[in-house]
PDB file of C-alpha atoms in Angstrom:
ATOM      1  CA  UNK I1127      33.369  -5.230  -9.413  1.00  0.00           C
ATOM      2  CA  UNK I1128      31.862  -4.936 -12.786  1.00  0.00           C
ATOM      3  CA  UNK I1129      28.286  -4.518 -12.728  1.00  0.00           C
ATOM      4  CA  UNK I1130      26.014  -4.714 -16.106  1.00  0.00           C
ATOM      5  CA  UNK I1131      22.917  -2.564 -15.986  1.00  0.00           C
ATOM      6  CA  UNK I1132      19.930  -3.321 -18.293  1.00  0.00           C
ATOM      7  CA  UNK I1133      17.496  -0.664 -18.655  1.00  0.00           C
ATOM      8  CA  UNK I1134      16.062   1.869 -20.755  1.00  0.00           C
ATOM      9  CA  UNK I1135      17.120   5.103 -21.606  1.00  0.00           C
ATOM     10  CA  UNK I1136      15.808   7.092 -18.974  1.00  0.00           C
ATOM     11  CA  UNK I1137      16.675   9.538 -16.177  1.00  0.00           C
ATOM     12  CA  UNK I1138      15.993   7.159 -13.389  1.00  0.00           C
ATOM     13  CA  UNK I1139      18.934   5.005 -14.517  1.00  0.00           C
ATOM     14  CA  UNK I1140      21.414   7.746 -15.549  1.00  0.00           C
ATOM     15  CA  UNK I1141      20.531   9.037 -11.929  1.00  0.00           C
ATOM     16  CA  UNK I1142      21.251   5.388 -10.249  1.00  0.00           C
ATOM     17  CA  UNK I1143      24.731   5.483 -11.897  1.00  0.00           C
ATOM     18  CA  UNK I1144      25.516   8.561 -10.979  1.00  0.00           C
ATOM     19  CA  UNK I1145      24.925   8.449  -7.548  1.00  0.00           C
ATOM     20  CA  UNK I1146      27.384   5.663  -7.558  1.00  0.00           C
ATOM     21  CA  UNK I1147      30.236   7.290  -8.577  1.00  0.00           C
ATOM     22  CA  UNK I1148      31.718   7.944  -5.458  1.00  0.00           C
ATOM     23  CA  UNK I1149      32.312   4.413  -5.149  1.00  0.00           C
ATOM     24  CA  UNK I1150      35.482   3.736  -7.296  1.00  0.00           C
ATOM     25  CA  UNK I1151      35.567   0.043  -6.702  1.00  0.00           C
ATOM     26  CA  UNK I1152      32.265  -0.437  -9.082  1.00  0.00           C
ATOM     27  CA  UNK I1153      32.866  -0.178 -12.686  1.00  0.00           C
ATOM     28  CA  UNK I1154      29.099   0.011 -14.740  1.00  0.00           C
ATOM     29  CA  UNK I1155      28.484  -1.554 -18.133  1.00  0.00           C
ATOM     30  CA  UNK I1156      25.251  -0.448 -19.674  1.00  0.00           C
ATOM     31  CA  UNK I1157      23.018  -2.461 -22.244  1.00  0.00           C
ATOM     32  CA  UNK I1158      19.954  -0.486 -23.530  1.00  0.00           C
ATOM     33  CA  UNK I1159      17.618  -0.810 -26.419  1.00  0.00           C
ATOM     34  CA  UNK I1160      18.547   3.075 -27.340  1.00  0.00           C
ATOM     35  CA  UNK I1161      21.691   5.059 -27.449  1.00  0.00           C
ATOM     36  CA  UNK I1162      21.954   6.558 -24.007  1.00  0.00           C
ATOM     37  CA  UNK I1163      25.505   8.229 -23.357  1.00  0.00           C
ATOM     38  CA  UNK I1164      25.064   8.272 -20.126  1.00  0.00           C
ATOM     39  CA  UNK I1165      28.196   9.446 -17.513  1.00  0.00           C
ATOM     40  CA  UNK I1166      30.209   7.075 -15.542  1.00  0.00           C
ATOM     41  CA  UNK I1167      29.590   4.022 -17.899  1.00  0.00           C
ATOM     42  CA  UNK I1168      32.319   2.517 -18.916  1.00  0.00           C
ATOM     43  CA  UNK I1169      30.772   0.630 -22.153  1.00  0.00           C
ATOM     44  CA  UNK I1170      27.427   0.911 -23.356  1.00  0.00           C
ATOM     45  CA  UNK I1171      25.992  -1.807 -25.947  1.00  0.00           C
ATOM     46  CA  UNK I1172      22.977  -1.761 -27.731  1.00  0.00           C
ATOM     47  CA  UNK I1173      20.513  -4.440 -28.532  1.00  0.00           C
ATOM     48  CA  UNK I1174      16.825  -4.233 -29.690  1.00  0.00           C
ATOM     49  CA  UNK I1175      14.156  -6.519 -29.127  1.00  0.00           C
ATOM     50  CA  UNK I1176      11.159  -4.123 -30.602  1.00  0.00           C
ATOM     51  CA  UNK I1177      11.387  -6.479 -33.802  1.00  0.00           C
ATOM     52  CA  UNK I1178       8.442  -9.134 -33.969  1.00  0.00           C
ATOM     53  CA  UNK I1179      10.541 -11.144 -36.737  1.00  0.00           C
ATOM     54  CA  UNK I1180      11.496 -14.049 -34.944  1.00  0.00           C
ATOM     55  CA  UNK I1181      14.754 -14.571 -36.450  1.00  0.00           C
ATOM     56  CA  UNK I1182      15.816 -11.032 -35.426  1.00  0.00           C
ATOM     57  CA  UNK I1183      14.847 -11.693 -32.175  1.00  0.00           C
ATOM     58  CA  UNK I1184      17.159 -15.057 -31.824  1.00  0.00           C
ATOM     59  CA  UNK I1185      19.816 -13.398 -33.704  1.00  0.00           C
ATOM     60  CA  UNK I1186      19.671 -10.086 -30.910  1.00  0.00           C
ATOM     61  CA  UNK I1187      19.624 -12.796 -28.218  1.00  0.00           C
ATOM     62  CA  UNK I1188      22.581 -14.600 -29.046  1.00  0.00           C
ATOM     63  CA  UNK I1189      24.145 -11.238 -29.564  1.00  0.00           C
ATOM     64  CA  UNK I1190      23.250 -10.187 -26.127  1.00  0.00           C
ATOM     65  CA  UNK I1191      24.295 -13.432 -24.761  1.00  0.00           C
ATOM     66  CA  UNK I1192      27.692 -12.721 -26.275  1.00  0.00           C
ATOM     67  CA  UNK I1193      28.176  -9.414 -24.906  1.00  0.00           C
ATOM     68  CA  UNK I1194      27.175 -10.588 -21.391  1.00  0.00           C
ATOM     69  CA  UNK I1195      29.663 -13.370 -21.779  1.00  0.00           C
ATOM     70  CA  UNK I1196      32.495 -10.541 -22.680  1.00  0.00           C
ATOM     71  CA  UNK I1197      31.809  -8.079 -20.080  1.00  0.00           C
ATOM     72  CA  UNK I1198      31.960 -10.855 -17.464  1.00  0.00           C
ATOM     73  CA  UNK I1199      30.227  -8.887 -14.744  1.00  0.00           C
ATOM     74  CA  UNK I1200      29.797  -9.687 -11.349  1.00  0.00           C
ATOM     75  CA  UNK I1201      26.510  -9.074 -10.769  1.00  0.00           C
ATOM     76  CA  UNK I1202      23.295  -7.717 -13.264  1.00  0.00           C
ATOM     77  CA  UNK I1203      21.035  -4.713 -12.492  1.00  0.00           C
ATOM     78  CA  UNK I1204      18.046  -4.723 -14.196  1.00  0.00           C
ATOM     79  CA  UNK I1205      15.977  -1.907 -14.197  1.00  0.00           C
ATOM     80  CA  UNK I1206      12.423  -2.022 -15.578  1.00  0.00           C
ATOM     81  CA  UNK I1207      10.829  -5.755 -16.187  1.00  0.00           C
ATOM     82  CA  UNK I1208      10.349  -5.476 -19.895  1.00  0.00           C
ATOM     83  CA  UNK I1209      11.344  -7.544 -22.822  1.00  0.00           C
ATOM     84  CA  UNK I1210      14.804  -6.906 -22.973  1.00  0.00           C
ATOM     85  CA  UNK I1211      15.153  -7.464 -19.113  1.00  0.00           C
ATOM     86  CA  UNK I1212      13.742 -11.174 -20.358  1.00  0.00           C
ATOM     87  CA  UNK I1213      16.139 -11.841 -22.618  1.00  0.00           C
ATOM     88  CA  UNK I1214      18.968 -10.373 -20.420  1.00  0.00           C
ATOM     89  CA  UNK I1215      17.800 -12.765 -17.366  1.00  0.00           C
ATOM     90  CA  UNK I1216      17.586 -15.665 -19.824  1.00  0.00           C
ATOM     91  CA  UNK I1217      21.228 -14.921 -20.962  1.00  0.00           C
ATOM     92  CA  UNK I1218      22.106 -14.559 -17.279  1.00  0.00           C
ATOM     93  CA  UNK I1219      20.849 -17.627 -15.860  1.00  0.00           C
ATOM     94  CA  UNK I1220      22.797 -19.664 -18.575  1.00  0.00           C
ATOM     95  CA  UNK I1221      26.047 -17.719 -17.893  1.00  0.00           C
ATOM     96  CA  UNK I1222      25.429 -18.150 -13.936  1.00  0.00           C
ATOM     97  CA  UNK I1223      25.357 -14.531 -13.268  1.00  0.00           C
ATOM     98  CA  UNK I1224      23.560 -13.396 -10.411  1.00  0.00           C
ATOM     99  CA  UNK I1225      20.951 -10.714 -11.411  1.00  0.00           C
ATOM    100  CA  UNK I1226      19.455  -7.730  -8.872  1.00  0.00           C
ATOM    101  CA  UNK I1227      16.044  -6.143 -10.336  1.00  0.00           C
ATOM    102  CA  UNK I1228      14.240  -3.024  -9.767  1.00  0.00           C
ATOM    103  CA  UNK I1229      10.713  -3.007 -10.583  1.00  0.00           C
ATOM    104  CA  UNK I1230       9.333   0.621 -11.624  1.00  0.00           C
ATOM    105  CA  UNK I1231       5.582   0.574 -11.639  1.00  0.00           C
ATOM    106  CA  UNK I1232       3.806  -0.321 -14.514  1.00  0.00           C
ATOM    107  CA  UNK I1233       5.897  -3.281 -15.447  1.00  0.00           C
ATOM    108  CA  UNK I1234       4.731  -4.887 -12.677  1.00  0.00           C
ATOM    109  CA  UNK I1235       0.998  -3.525 -11.656  1.00  0.00           C
ATOM    110  CA  UNK I1236      -0.351  -3.461 -15.799  1.00  0.00           C
ATOM    111  CA  UNK I1237       1.633  -5.043 -17.870  1.00  0.00           C
ATOM    112  CA  UNK I1238       0.912  -8.384 -16.125  1.00  0.00           C
ATOM    113  CA  UNK I1239      -2.392  -7.736 -16.318  1.00  0.00           C
ATOM    114  CA  UNK I1240      -2.797  -7.318 -20.258  1.00  0.00           C
ATOM    115  CA  UNK I1241      -2.176 -11.187 -21.645  1.00  0.00           C
ATOM    116  CA  UNK I1242      -0.733 -14.542 -20.209  1.00  0.00           C
ATOM    117  CA  UNK I1243       2.304 -14.047 -22.760  1.00  0.00           C
ATOM    118  CA  UNK I1244       3.505 -10.511 -20.663  1.00  0.00           C
ATOM    119  CA  UNK I1245       2.644 -12.448 -17.264  1.00  0.00           C
ATOM    120  CA  UNK I1246       4.840 -15.457 -17.934  1.00  0.00           C
ATOM    121  CA  UNK I1247       7.567 -13.224 -19.145  1.00  0.00           C
ATOM    122  CA  UNK I1248       7.366 -10.837 -16.053  1.00  0.00           C
ATOM    123  CA  UNK I1249       7.191 -14.255 -13.765  1.00  0.00           C
ATOM    124  CA  UNK I1250      10.293 -15.617 -15.275  1.00  0.00           C
ATOM    125  CA  UNK I1251      12.595 -12.662 -14.563  1.00  0.00           C
ATOM    126  CA  UNK I1252      11.071 -12.133 -10.955  1.00  0.00           C
ATOM    127  CA  UNK I1253      12.087 -16.053 -10.510  1.00  0.00           C
ATOM    128  CA  UNK I1254      15.773 -15.915 -11.905  1.00  0.00           C
ATOM    129  CA  UNK I1255      16.164 -12.305  -9.744  1.00  0.00           C
ATOM    130  CA  UNK I1256      18.205 -13.043  -6.172  1.00  0.00           C
ATOM    131  CA  UNK I1257      16.524  -9.838  -4.736  1.00  0.00           C
ATOM    132  CA  UNK I1258      13.736  -7.537  -6.304  1.00  0.00           C
ATOM    133  CA  UNK I1259      13.519  -3.622  -5.342  1.00  0.00           C
ATOM    134  CA  UNK I1260      10.411  -1.399  -5.680  1.00  0.00           C
ATOM    135  CA  UNK I1261      10.035   1.740  -3.973  1.00  0.00           C
ATOM    136  CA  UNK I1262       6.180   1.369  -3.311  1.00  0.00           C
ATOM    137  CA  UNK I1263       4.889  -1.500  -1.034  1.00  0.00           C
ATOM    138  CA  UNK I1264       1.626  -1.896  -3.962  1.00  0.00           C
ATOM    139  CA  UNK I1265       4.284  -2.909  -6.239  1.00  0.00           C
ATOM    140  CA  UNK I1266       5.717  -5.578  -4.111  1.00  0.00           C
ATOM    141  CA  UNK I1267       2.349  -6.755  -3.278  1.00  0.00           C
ATOM    142  CA  UNK I1268       1.375  -7.065  -7.100  1.00  0.00           C
ATOM    143  CA  UNK I1269       4.985  -9.178  -7.326  1.00  0.00           C
ATOM    144  CA  UNK I1270       3.913 -11.197  -4.282  1.00  0.00           C
ATOM    145  CA  UNK I1271       1.109 -12.223  -6.081  1.00  0.00           C
ATOM    146  CA  UNK I1272       2.904 -13.308  -9.495  1.00  0.00           C
ATOM    147  CA  UNK I1273       5.711 -14.877  -7.382  1.00  0.00           C
ATOM    148  CA  UNK I1274       5.157 -15.640  -3.566  1.00  0.00           C
ATOM    149  CA  UNK I1275       8.429 -15.223  -1.656  1.00  0.00           C
ATOM    150  CA  UNK I1276       8.803 -13.337   1.234  1.00  0.00           C
ATOM    151  CA  UNK I1277      12.652 -12.853   1.141  1.00  0.00           C
ATOM    152  CA  UNK I1278      12.798 -11.938  -2.442  1.00  0.00           C
ATOM    153  CA  UNK I1279      11.168  -8.156  -2.257  1.00  0.00           C
ATOM    154  CA  UNK I1280      12.969  -5.484  -0.625  1.00  0.00           C
ATOM    155  CA  UNK I1281      11.328  -1.903  -0.275  1.00  0.00           C
ATOM    156  CA  UNK I1282      14.098   0.582  -0.588  1.00  0.00           C
ATOM    157  CA  UNK I1283      13.001   4.207  -0.661  1.00  0.00           C
ATOM    158  CA  UNK I1284      16.109   5.612  -2.430  1.00  0.00           C
ATOM    159  CA  UNK I1285      17.428   7.604   0.920  1.00  0.00           C
ATOM    160  CA  UNK I1286      14.163   9.085   1.688  1.00  0.00           C
ATOM    161  CA  UNK I1287      12.660   7.873   5.098  1.00  0.00           C
ATOM    162  CA  UNK I1288       9.176   7.748   5.271  1.00  0.00           C
ATOM    163  CA  UNK I1289       7.070  10.027   7.335  1.00  0.00           C
ATOM    164  CA  UNK I1290       3.662  10.219   8.771  1.00  0.00           C
ATOM    165  CA  UNK I1291       1.435  11.421   6.348  1.00  0.00           C
ATOM    166  CA  UNK I1292      -0.878  14.332   6.890  1.00  0.00           C
ATOM    167  CA  UNK I1293      -3.150  17.166   4.924  1.00  0.00           C
ATOM    168  CA  UNK I1294      -1.587  20.604   5.210  1.00  0.00           C
ATOM    169  CA  UNK I1295      -3.394  22.452   2.101  1.00  0.00           C
ATOM    170  CA  UNK I1296      -6.065  20.971  -0.005  1.00  0.00           C
ATOM    171  CA  UNK I1297      -3.973  20.056  -2.866  1.00  0.00           C
ATOM    172  CA  UNK I1298      -3.810  16.778  -5.043  1.00  0.00           C
ATOM    173  CA  UNK I1299      -0.781  16.835  -6.635  1.00  0.00           C
ATOM    174  CA  UNK I1300       0.437  15.117  -9.936  1.00  0.00           C
ATOM    175  CA  UNK I1301       3.772  15.575 -11.241  1.00  0.00           C
ATOM    176  CA  UNK I1302       3.745  12.245 -14.489  1.00  0.00           C
ATOM    177  CA  UNK I1303       4.320  12.800 -17.661  1.00  0.00           C
ATOM    178  CA  UNK I1304       1.514  14.201 -19.849  1.00  0.00           C
ATOM    179  CA  UNK I1305       1.508  10.845 -22.023  1.00  0.00           C
ATOM    180  CA  UNK I1306      -1.392   8.209 -22.452  1.00  0.00           C
ATOM    181  CA  UNK I1307       0.713   5.643 -20.390  1.00  0.00           C
ATOM    182  CA  UNK I1308       0.045   7.944 -17.068  1.00  0.00           C
ATOM    183  CA  UNK I1309      -3.788   8.563 -17.731  1.00  0.00           C
ATOM    184  CA  UNK I1310      -4.059  12.502 -16.654  1.00  0.00           C
ATOM    185  CA  UNK I1311      -6.987  12.713 -18.319  1.00  0.00           C
ATOM    186  CA  UNK I1312      -8.675   9.765 -16.319  1.00  0.00           C
ATOM    187  CA  UNK I1313      -7.342  11.833 -12.990  1.00  0.00           C
ATOM    188  CA  UNK I1314      -9.083  14.785 -14.330  1.00  0.00           C
ATOM    189  CA  UNK I1315     -12.423  12.781 -14.827  1.00  0.00           C
ATOM    190  CA  UNK I1316     -11.815  11.414 -11.005  1.00  0.00           C
ATOM    191  CA  UNK I1317     -11.396  14.684  -9.969  1.00  0.00           C
ATOM    192  CA  UNK I1318     -14.448  15.840 -11.509  1.00  0.00           C
ATOM    193  CA  UNK I1319     -16.346  13.238  -9.213  1.00  0.00           C
ATOM    194  CA  UNK I1320     -14.435  13.845  -6.196  1.00  0.00           C
ATOM    195  CA  UNK I1321     -14.762  17.770  -6.613  1.00  0.00           C
ATOM    196  CA  UNK I1322     -18.761  17.716  -6.406  1.00  0.00           C
ATOM    197  CA  UNK I1323     -18.306  15.894  -2.794  1.00  0.00           C
ATOM    198  CA  UNK I1324     -15.354  17.996  -1.837  1.00  0.00           C
ATOM    199  CA  UNK I1325     -15.511  21.364  -3.349  1.00  0.00           C
ATOM    200  CA  UNK I1326     -12.602  23.030  -1.408  1.00  0.00           C
ATOM    201  CA  UNK I1327      -9.668  20.792  -2.642  1.00  0.00           C
ATOM    202  CA  UNK I1328      -7.428  21.894  -5.918  1.00  0.00           C
ATOM    203  CA  UNK I1329      -5.959  19.432  -8.445  1.00  0.00           C
ATOM    204  CA  UNK I1330      -2.166  20.843  -9.462  1.00  0.00           C
ATOM    205  CA  UNK I1331      -1.029  18.603 -12.566  1.00  0.00           C
ATOM    206  CA  UNK I1332       2.680  19.625 -13.454  1.00  0.00           C
ATOM    207  CA  UNK I1333       4.730  18.425 -16.019  1.00  0.00           C
ATOM    208  CA  UNK I1334       4.375  18.367 -19.856  1.00  0.00           C
ATOM    209  CA  UNK I1335       3.745  16.142 -22.649  1.00  0.00           C
ATOM    210  CA  UNK I1336       2.106  15.166 -25.766  1.00  0.00           C
ATOM    211  CA  UNK I1337      -1.653  15.433 -24.173  1.00  0.00           C
ATOM    212  CA  UNK I1338      -0.987  18.765 -22.565  1.00  0.00           C
ATOM    213  CA  UNK I1339      -3.241  20.789 -24.769  1.00  0.00           C
ATOM    214  CA  UNK I1340      -6.183  18.189 -24.914  1.00  0.00           C
ATOM    215  CA  UNK I1341      -5.726  18.116 -20.862  1.00  0.00           C
ATOM    216  CA  UNK I1342      -6.449  21.812 -21.155  1.00  0.00           C
ATOM    217  CA  UNK I1343      -9.122  21.549 -23.269  1.00  0.00           C
ATOM    218  CA  UNK I1344     -10.700  18.618 -20.945  1.00  0.00           C
ATOM    219  CA  UNK I1345     -10.447  20.883 -17.713  1.00  0.00           C
ATOM    220  CA  UNK I1346     -11.884  23.768 -19.995  1.00  0.00           C
ATOM    221  CA  UNK I1347     -15.194  21.110 -20.789  1.00  0.00           C
ATOM    222  CA  UNK I1348     -15.548  20.437 -17.248  1.00  0.00           C
ATOM    223  CA  UNK I1349     -15.520  23.863 -16.205  1.00  0.00           C
ATOM    224  CA  UNK I1350     -12.695  23.294 -13.408  1.00  0.00           C
ATOM    225  CA  UNK I1351     -10.190  26.203 -14.528  1.00  0.00           C
ATOM    226  CA  UNK I1352     -10.625  27.851 -11.191  1.00  0.00           C
ATOM    227  CA  UNK I1353      -9.889  24.204  -9.496  1.00  0.00           C
ATOM    228  CA  UNK I1354      -7.163  22.616 -11.713  1.00  0.00           C
ATOM    229  CA  UNK I1355      -3.908  23.732 -12.697  1.00  0.00           C
ATOM    230  CA  UNK I1356      -1.965  22.765 -15.368  1.00  0.00           C
ATOM    231  CA  UNK I1357       1.312  24.655 -14.952  1.00  0.00           C
ATOM    232  CA  UNK I1358       5.024  23.948 -14.136  1.00  0.00           C
ATOM    233  CA  UNK I1359       5.502  27.363 -13.230  1.00  0.00           C
ATOM    234  CA  UNK I1360       2.956  27.267 -10.776  1.00  0.00           C
ATOM    235  CA  UNK I1361       4.162  24.461  -9.098  1.00  0.00           C
ATOM    236  CA  UNK I1362       7.661  26.075  -8.933  1.00  0.00           C
ATOM    237  CA  UNK I1363       6.441  29.265  -7.138  1.00  0.00           C
ATOM    238  CA  UNK I1364       4.450  27.267  -4.578  1.00  0.00           C
ATOM    239  CA  UNK I1365       7.431  25.374  -3.858  1.00  0.00           C
ATOM    240  CA  UNK I1366       9.435  28.723  -3.503  1.00  0.00           C
ATOM    241  CA  UNK I1367       6.696  30.244  -0.862  1.00  0.00           C
TER     242      UNK I1367
END
């Protein structure tokens, strides 16, 4: 069975493909905008839709469609509902190839809210997908508002069985990259307000990124050094204990 993966250069995509390596009946192909060189991929193709030149976009769309027609996948699995996903879904519909999509978060929680065009593109990807998986109910709820369909959306926890939540320590943990996308600075500001009402809580910010130094500066300016830790090492020690 030929499976064509459409997705970005991300560990999420490479980990998904690797998790399927035991199934010898599956043969994976990949289309991405950047060179990925993932393991267990029979062949990789790179098609970029970042240009604002309509001629380039149309040319690349027909190249994308030709690639899909050549691979002849039994199904297409889209990871992240973005611009590449839109053109892939358009080509798949024209070639009558079934689509399974996986929402990642920002693509359905934030992008559709930016403008009508983005919402329109996400809407079409959802409508063209037979099923869409997500690892959080909040994403499914957001997609239901865009395209109501009780049978289209599937909550998939990637092998993790949900457990009843409970508080063991007064620690709030963030493990997102220190980049503008994840708004860690806003998390710190929210915690500053929260800490005034709940002074015994601490905030642990793991990870790294281009905003790392700026985040440390914000913590210092708010005088929260004793309550906020920005350290991957600190988290590793906590887990080891």
